[in-house]
PDB file of C-alpha atoms in Angstrom:
ATOM      1  CA  MET S   1       0.000   0.000   0.000  1.00  0.00           C
ATOM      2  CA  LYS S   2       1.408   3.356  -1.040  1.00  0.00           C
ATOM      3  CA  GLN S   3       1.743   5.913   1.743  1.00  0.00           C
ATOM      4  CA  LYS S   4       0.227   9.366   1.253  1.00  0.00           C
ATOM      5  CA  PHE S   5       2.510  12.389   1.470  1.00  0.00           C
ATOM      6  CA  LEU S   6       0.358  14.182   4.048  1.00  0.00           C
ATOM      7  CA  ASP S   7      -0.337  11.504   6.598  1.00  0.00           C
ATOM      8  CA  ARG S   8      -1.487  12.157  10.155  1.00  0.00           C
ATOM      9  CA  ASN S   9       2.051  12.313  11.560  1.00  0.00           C
ATOM     10  CA  ILE S  10       3.102  15.011   9.114  1.00  0.00           C
ATOM     11  CA  LEU S  11       0.067  17.031  10.136  1.00  0.00           C
ATOM     12  CA  ILE S  12       1.169  16.611  13.761  1.00  0.00           C
ATOM     13  CA  LEU S  13       4.631  17.862  12.810  1.00  0.00           C
ATOM     14  CA  LEU S  14       3.196  20.882  10.987  1.00  0.00           C
ATOM     15  CA  ALA S  15       0.876  21.721  13.891  1.00  0.00           C
ATOM     16  CA  SER S  16       3.793  21.401  16.326  1.00  0.00           C
ATOM     17  CA  PHE S  17       5.833  23.717  14.140  1.00  0.00           C
ATOM     18  CA  VAL S  18       3.106  26.373  14.042  1.00  0.00           C
ATOM     19  CA  ILE S  19       2.398  26.214  17.784  1.00  0.00           C
ATOM     20  CA  SER S  20       6.073  26.246  18.782  1.00  0.00           C
ATOM     21  CA  ARG S  21       6.864  29.190  16.495  1.00  0.00           C
ATOM     22  CA  ILE S  22       3.921  31.177  17.857  1.00  0.00           C
ATOM     23  CA  VAL S  23       5.279  30.575  21.368  1.00  0.00           C
ATOM     24  CA  LEU S  24       8.739  31.676  20.171  1.00  0.00           C
ATOM     25  CA  SER S  25       7.290  34.897  18.776  1.00  0.00           C
ATOM     26  CA  TRP S  26       5.660  35.622  22.154  1.00  0.00           C
ATOM     27  CA  PHE S  27       9.129  35.450  23.684  1.00  0.00           C
ATOM     28  CA  LYS S  28      10.441  37.788  20.953  1.00  0.00           C
ATOM     29  CA  VAL S  29      12.742  35.186  19.388  1.00  0.00           C
ATOM     30  CA  GLU S  30      13.083  36.632  15.911  1.00  0.00           C
ATOM     31  CA  MET S  31      15.596  36.655  13.091  1.00  0.00           C
ATOM     32  CA  ASN S  32      18.175  39.404  13.289  1.00  0.00           C
ATOM     33  CA  THR S  33      18.931  40.285   9.684  1.00  0.00           C
ATOM     34  CA  ASP S  34      21.570  42.839  10.741  1.00  0.00           C
ATOM     35  CA  SER S  35      24.116  40.025  10.651  1.00  0.00           C
ATOM     36  CA  ILE S  36      24.251  40.500   6.887  1.00  0.00           C
ATOM     37  CA  ASN S  37      26.288  43.641   7.647  1.00  0.00           C
ATOM     38  CA  VAL S  38      28.578  41.948  10.174  1.00  0.00           C
ATOM     39  CA  TYR S  39      29.541  38.401   9.155  1.00  0.00           C
ATOM     40  CA  TRP S  40      32.753  38.195   7.198  1.00  0.00           C
ATOM     41  CA  GLN S  41      31.403  35.226   5.168  1.00  0.00           C
ATOM     42  CA  TYR S  42      29.093  37.534   3.246  1.00  0.00           C
ATOM     43  CA  LEU S  43      29.856  40.085   0.623  1.00  0.00           C
ATOM     44  CA  SER S  44      29.084  43.652   1.574  1.00  0.00           C
ATOM     45  CA  VAL S  45      25.446  44.667   1.161  1.00  0.00           C
ATOM     46  CA  ASP S  46      26.507  47.070  -1.586  1.00  0.00           C
ATOM     47  CA  SER S  47      28.186  44.226  -3.494  1.00  0.00           C
ATOM     48  CA  LEU S  48      25.228  41.914  -2.915  1.00  0.00           C
ATOM     49  CA  GLN S  49      22.825  44.500  -4.359  1.00  0.00           C
ATOM     50  CA  ASN S  50      24.911  46.072  -7.133  1.00  0.00           C
ATOM     51  CA  ASN S  51      27.824  43.803  -8.104  1.00  0.00           C
ATOM     52  CA  LEU S  52      26.687  40.326  -7.101  1.00  0.00           C
ATOM     53  CA  LEU S  53      28.298  38.199  -9.814  1.00  0.00           C
ATOM     54  CA  LYS S  54      31.504  40.223  -9.825  1.00  0.00           C
ATOM     55  CA  GLY S  55      31.703  40.007  -6.026  1.00  0.00           C
ATOM     56  CA  VAL S  56      31.142  36.244  -6.021  1.00  0.00           C
ATOM     57  CA  TRP S  57      33.714  35.782  -8.794  1.00  0.00           C
ATOM     58  CA  TYR S  58      36.472  37.768  -7.092  1.00  0.00           C
ATOM     59  CA  ASN S  59      35.684  36.687  -3.542  1.00  0.00           C
ATOM     60  CA  HIS S  60      35.497  32.978  -4.268  1.00  0.00           C
ATOM     61  CA  THR S  61      36.816  31.975  -0.847  1.00  0.00           C
ATOM     62  CA  GLN S  62      33.432  32.798   0.690  1.00  0.00           C
ATOM     63  CA  PRO S  63      30.345  30.574   0.213  1.00  0.00           C
ATOM     64  CA  PRO S  64      29.253  31.548  -3.327  1.00  0.00           C
ATOM     65  CA  VAL S  65      25.846  29.843  -3.360  1.00  0.00           C
ATOM     66  CA  PHE S  66      24.740  31.449  -0.115  1.00  0.00           C
ATOM     67  CA  ASN S  67      26.026  34.844  -1.260  1.00  0.00           C
ATOM     68  CA  LEU S  68      24.053  34.367  -4.492  1.00  0.00           C
ATOM     69  CA  PHE S  69      21.000  33.513  -2.401  1.00  0.00           C
ATOM     70  CA  LEU S  70      21.445  36.604  -0.205  1.00  0.00           C
ATOM     71  CA  GLY S  71      22.069  38.846  -3.199  1.00  0.00           C
ATOM     72  CA  GLY S  72      19.093  37.416  -5.083  1.00  0.00           C
ATOM     73  CA  ILE S  73      16.750  38.092  -2.171  1.00  0.00           C
ATOM     74  CA  LEU S  74      18.144  41.603  -1.713  1.00  0.00           C
ATOM     75  CA  LYS S  75      17.801  42.341  -5.438  1.00  0.00           C
ATOM     76  CA  LEU S  76      14.284  40.914  -5.708  1.00  0.00           C
ATOM     77  CA  PHE S  77      12.797  42.291  -2.513  1.00  0.00           C
ATOM     78  CA  GLY S  78      14.977  45.262  -1.548  1.00  0.00           C
ATOM     79  CA  ASP S  79      13.813  46.759   1.744  1.00  0.00           C
ATOM     80  CA  ARG S  80      11.295  43.938   2.255  1.00  0.00           C
ATOM     81  CA  ALA S  81      14.116  41.357   2.408  1.00  0.00           C
ATOM     82  CA  ALA S  82      14.059  41.582   6.217  1.00  0.00           C
ATOM     83  CA  PHE S  83      10.570  40.017   6.087  1.00  0.00           C
ATOM     84  CA  ILE S  84      11.416  37.460   3.383  1.00  0.00           C
ATOM     85  CA  PHE S  85      14.480  35.930   5.073  1.00  0.00           C
ATOM     86  CA  PRO S  86      12.571  34.668   8.161  1.00  0.00           C
ATOM     87  CA  PHE S  87       9.847  33.221   5.929  1.00  0.00           C
ATOM     88  CA  ILE S  88      12.376  31.331   3.785  1.00  0.00           C
ATOM     89  CA  PHE S  89      14.227  30.002   6.829  1.00  0.00           C
ATOM     90  CA  LYS S  90      10.989  28.811   8.437  1.00  0.00           C
ATOM     91  CA  MET S  91      10.030  27.038   5.208  1.00  0.00           C
ATOM     92  CA  ARG S  92      13.463  25.437   5.212  1.00  0.00           C
ATOM     93  CA  THR S  93      12.834  24.084   8.707  1.00  0.00           C
ATOM     94  CA  ILE S  94       9.513  22.617   7.576  1.00  0.00           C
ATOM     95  CA  ILE S  95      11.227  20.969   4.599  1.00  0.00           C
ATOM     96  CA  ASN S  96      13.941  19.617   6.888  1.00  0.00           C
ATOM     97  CA  VAL S  97      11.532  18.085   9.378  1.00  0.00           C
ATOM     98  CA  VAL S  98       9.304  16.496   6.698  1.00  0.00           C
ATOM     99  CA  VAL S  99      12.277  15.033   4.818  1.00  0.00           C
ATOM    100  CA  LEU S 100      13.756  13.790   8.099  1.00  0.00           C
ATOM    101  CA  TYR S 101      10.450  12.114   8.935  1.00  0.00           C
ATOM    102  CA  LYS S 102      10.293  10.492   5.486  1.00  0.00           C
ATOM    103  CA  CYS S 103      13.880   9.233   5.787  1.00  0.00           C
ATOM    104  CA  LEU S 104      13.236   7.800   9.235  1.00  0.00           C
ATOM    105  CA  ASN S 105      10.084   6.092   7.934  1.00  0.00           C
ATOM    106  CA  MET S 106      12.222   4.285   5.373  1.00  0.00           C
ATOM    107  CA  LEU S 107      14.697   3.181   8.046  1.00  0.00           C
ATOM    108  CA  VAL S 108      12.452   2.083  10.919  1.00  0.00           C
ATOM    109  CA  SER S 109       9.291   0.016  10.870  1.00  0.00           C
ATOM    110  CA  ASP S 110       7.352   1.982  13.492  1.00  0.00           C
ATOM    111  CA  ALA S 111       6.078   5.398  12.359  1.00  0.00           C
ATOM    112  CA  ARG S 112       5.826   6.538  15.977  1.00  0.00           C
ATOM    113  CA  ILE S 113       9.605   6.378  16.317  1.00  0.00           C
ATOM    114  CA  SER S 114       9.948   8.522  13.201  1.00  0.00           C
ATOM    115  CA  LEU S 115       7.449  11.002  14.593  1.00  0.00           C
ATOM    116  CA  VAL S 116       9.141  11.267  17.992  1.00  0.00           C
ATOM    117  CA  LEU S 117      12.623  11.715  16.509  1.00  0.00           C
ATOM    118  CA  SER S 118      11.333  14.313  14.050  1.00  0.00           C
ATOM    119  CA  LEU S 119       9.623  16.170  16.901  1.00  0.00           C
ATOM    120  CA  VAL S 120      12.876  16.110  18.884  1.00  0.00           C
ATOM    121  CA  TYR S 121      14.618  17.730  15.911  1.00  0.00           C
ATOM    122  CA  LEU S 122      11.803  20.238  15.335  1.00  0.00           C
ATOM    123  CA  LEU S 123      11.498  21.319  18.967  1.00  0.00           C
ATOM    124  CA  SER S 124      15.190  21.310  19.825  1.00  0.00           C
ATOM    125  CA  PRO S 125      16.578  24.672  20.893  1.00  0.00           C
ATOM    126  CA  ALA S 126      19.355  24.369  18.302  1.00  0.00           C
ATOM    127  CA  THR S 127      16.837  24.127  15.453  1.00  0.00           C
ATOM    128  CA  MET S 128      14.894  27.088  16.780  1.00  0.00           C
ATOM    129  CA  ILE S 129      18.005  29.219  17.186  1.00  0.00           C
ATOM    130  CA  LEU S 130      19.579  28.308  13.848  1.00  0.00           C
ATOM    131  CA  GLU S 131      16.269  28.914  12.083  1.00  0.00           C
ATOM    132  CA  ASN S 132      16.473  32.496  13.308  1.00  0.00           C
ATOM    133  CA  GLU S 133      20.125  32.987  12.415  1.00  0.00           C
ATOM    134  CA  LEU S 134      20.928  34.399   8.974  1.00  0.00           C
ATOM    135  CA  PHE S 135      23.507  31.713   8.302  1.00  0.00           C
ATOM    136  CA  TYR S 136      23.785  28.719   5.993  1.00  0.00           C
ATOM    137  CA  THR S 137      23.557  25.926   8.593  1.00  0.00           C
ATOM    138  CA  THR S 138      19.911  25.055   7.875  1.00  0.00           C
ATOM    139  CA  PHE S 139      20.610  25.206   4.150  1.00  0.00           C
ATOM    140  CA  ILE S 140      23.390  22.633   4.496  1.00  0.00           C
ATOM    141  CA  THR S 141      21.149  20.494   6.706  1.00  0.00           C
ATOM    142  CA  MET S 142      18.442  20.600   4.043  1.00  0.00           C
ATOM    143  CA  LEU S 143      20.884  19.540   1.316  1.00  0.00           C
ATOM    144  CA  LEU S 144      22.195  16.649   3.429  1.00  0.00           C
ATOM    145  CA  LEU S 145      18.675  15.471   4.270  1.00  0.00           C
ATOM    146  CA  LEU S 146      17.580  15.639   0.628  1.00  0.00           C
ATOM    147  CA  SER S 147      20.693  13.722  -0.383  1.00  0.00           C
ATOM    148  CA  SER S 148      19.969  11.050   2.248  1.00  0.00           C
ATOM    149  CA  TYR S 149      16.345  10.840   1.129  1.00  0.00           C
ATOM    150  CA  ASN S 150      17.400  10.270  -2.465  1.00  0.00           C
ATOM    151  CA  LEU S 151      19.999   7.689  -1.449  1.00  0.00           C
ATOM    152  CA  LEU S 152      17.382   5.736   0.510  1.00  0.00           C
ATOM    153  CA  HIS S 153      15.035   5.841  -2.482  1.00  0.00           C
ATOM    154  CA  PHE S 154      17.855   4.837  -4.823  1.00  0.00           C
ATOM    155  CA  LYS S 155      18.502   1.789  -2.659  1.00  0.00           C
ATOM    156  CA  SER S 156      14.976   0.469  -3.243  1.00  0.00           C
ATOM    157  CA  LYS S 157      14.262   1.825  -6.725  1.00  0.00           C
ATOM    158  CA  GLN S 158      17.304   2.597  -8.813  1.00  0.00           C
ATOM    159  CA  SER S 159      16.699   5.540 -11.101  1.00  0.00           C
ATOM    160  CA  TYR S 160      18.765   8.324 -12.569  1.00  0.00           C
ATOM    161  CA  LEU S 161      16.605  10.915 -10.825  1.00  0.00           C
ATOM    162  CA  HIS S 162      17.405   9.535  -7.363  1.00  0.00           C
ATOM    163  CA  ALA S 163      21.081   9.110  -8.274  1.00  0.00           C
ATOM    164  CA  TRP S 164      21.208  12.734  -9.372  1.00  0.00           C
ATOM    165  CA  GLY S 165      19.319  13.821  -6.235  1.00  0.00           C
ATOM    166  CA  PHE S 166      21.876  12.005  -4.105  1.00  0.00           C
ATOM    167  CA  LEU S 167      24.779  13.712  -5.852  1.00  0.00           C
TER     168      LEU S 167
END
């Protein structure tokens, strides 16, 4: 029997995410986007907005993909970028927890174990803090989880799509 994408446990995870993030907002835990001006890993805001490709090309020792992401958001949304960054990072957390749950479902036979471990990840202070930090940690986590998900699928059903997703 094929499992649906939105099963009851995923709905529990999504509800837990919404409730926990509302509680966090009550305690004023919010993303500080001023770090874009401080962290040495990022190009200057002027370079991100006006000379993005040139800056990435000449400053290749810094993370180019994340600088392209930052510059793209700043170019597309301008002053509203401070509202877009938290939204994107929260969506990334949702993707991470759902992919983690799906991976755990492929590894263990009991869905309750997958749910509990995914909830531990979702509600851990580290996840909540890093979700509100303008840094590439959650992005790397998402890429590793997606790679693991594709590797687990490739193990059962070998296809070029899953091989490419793993790479």
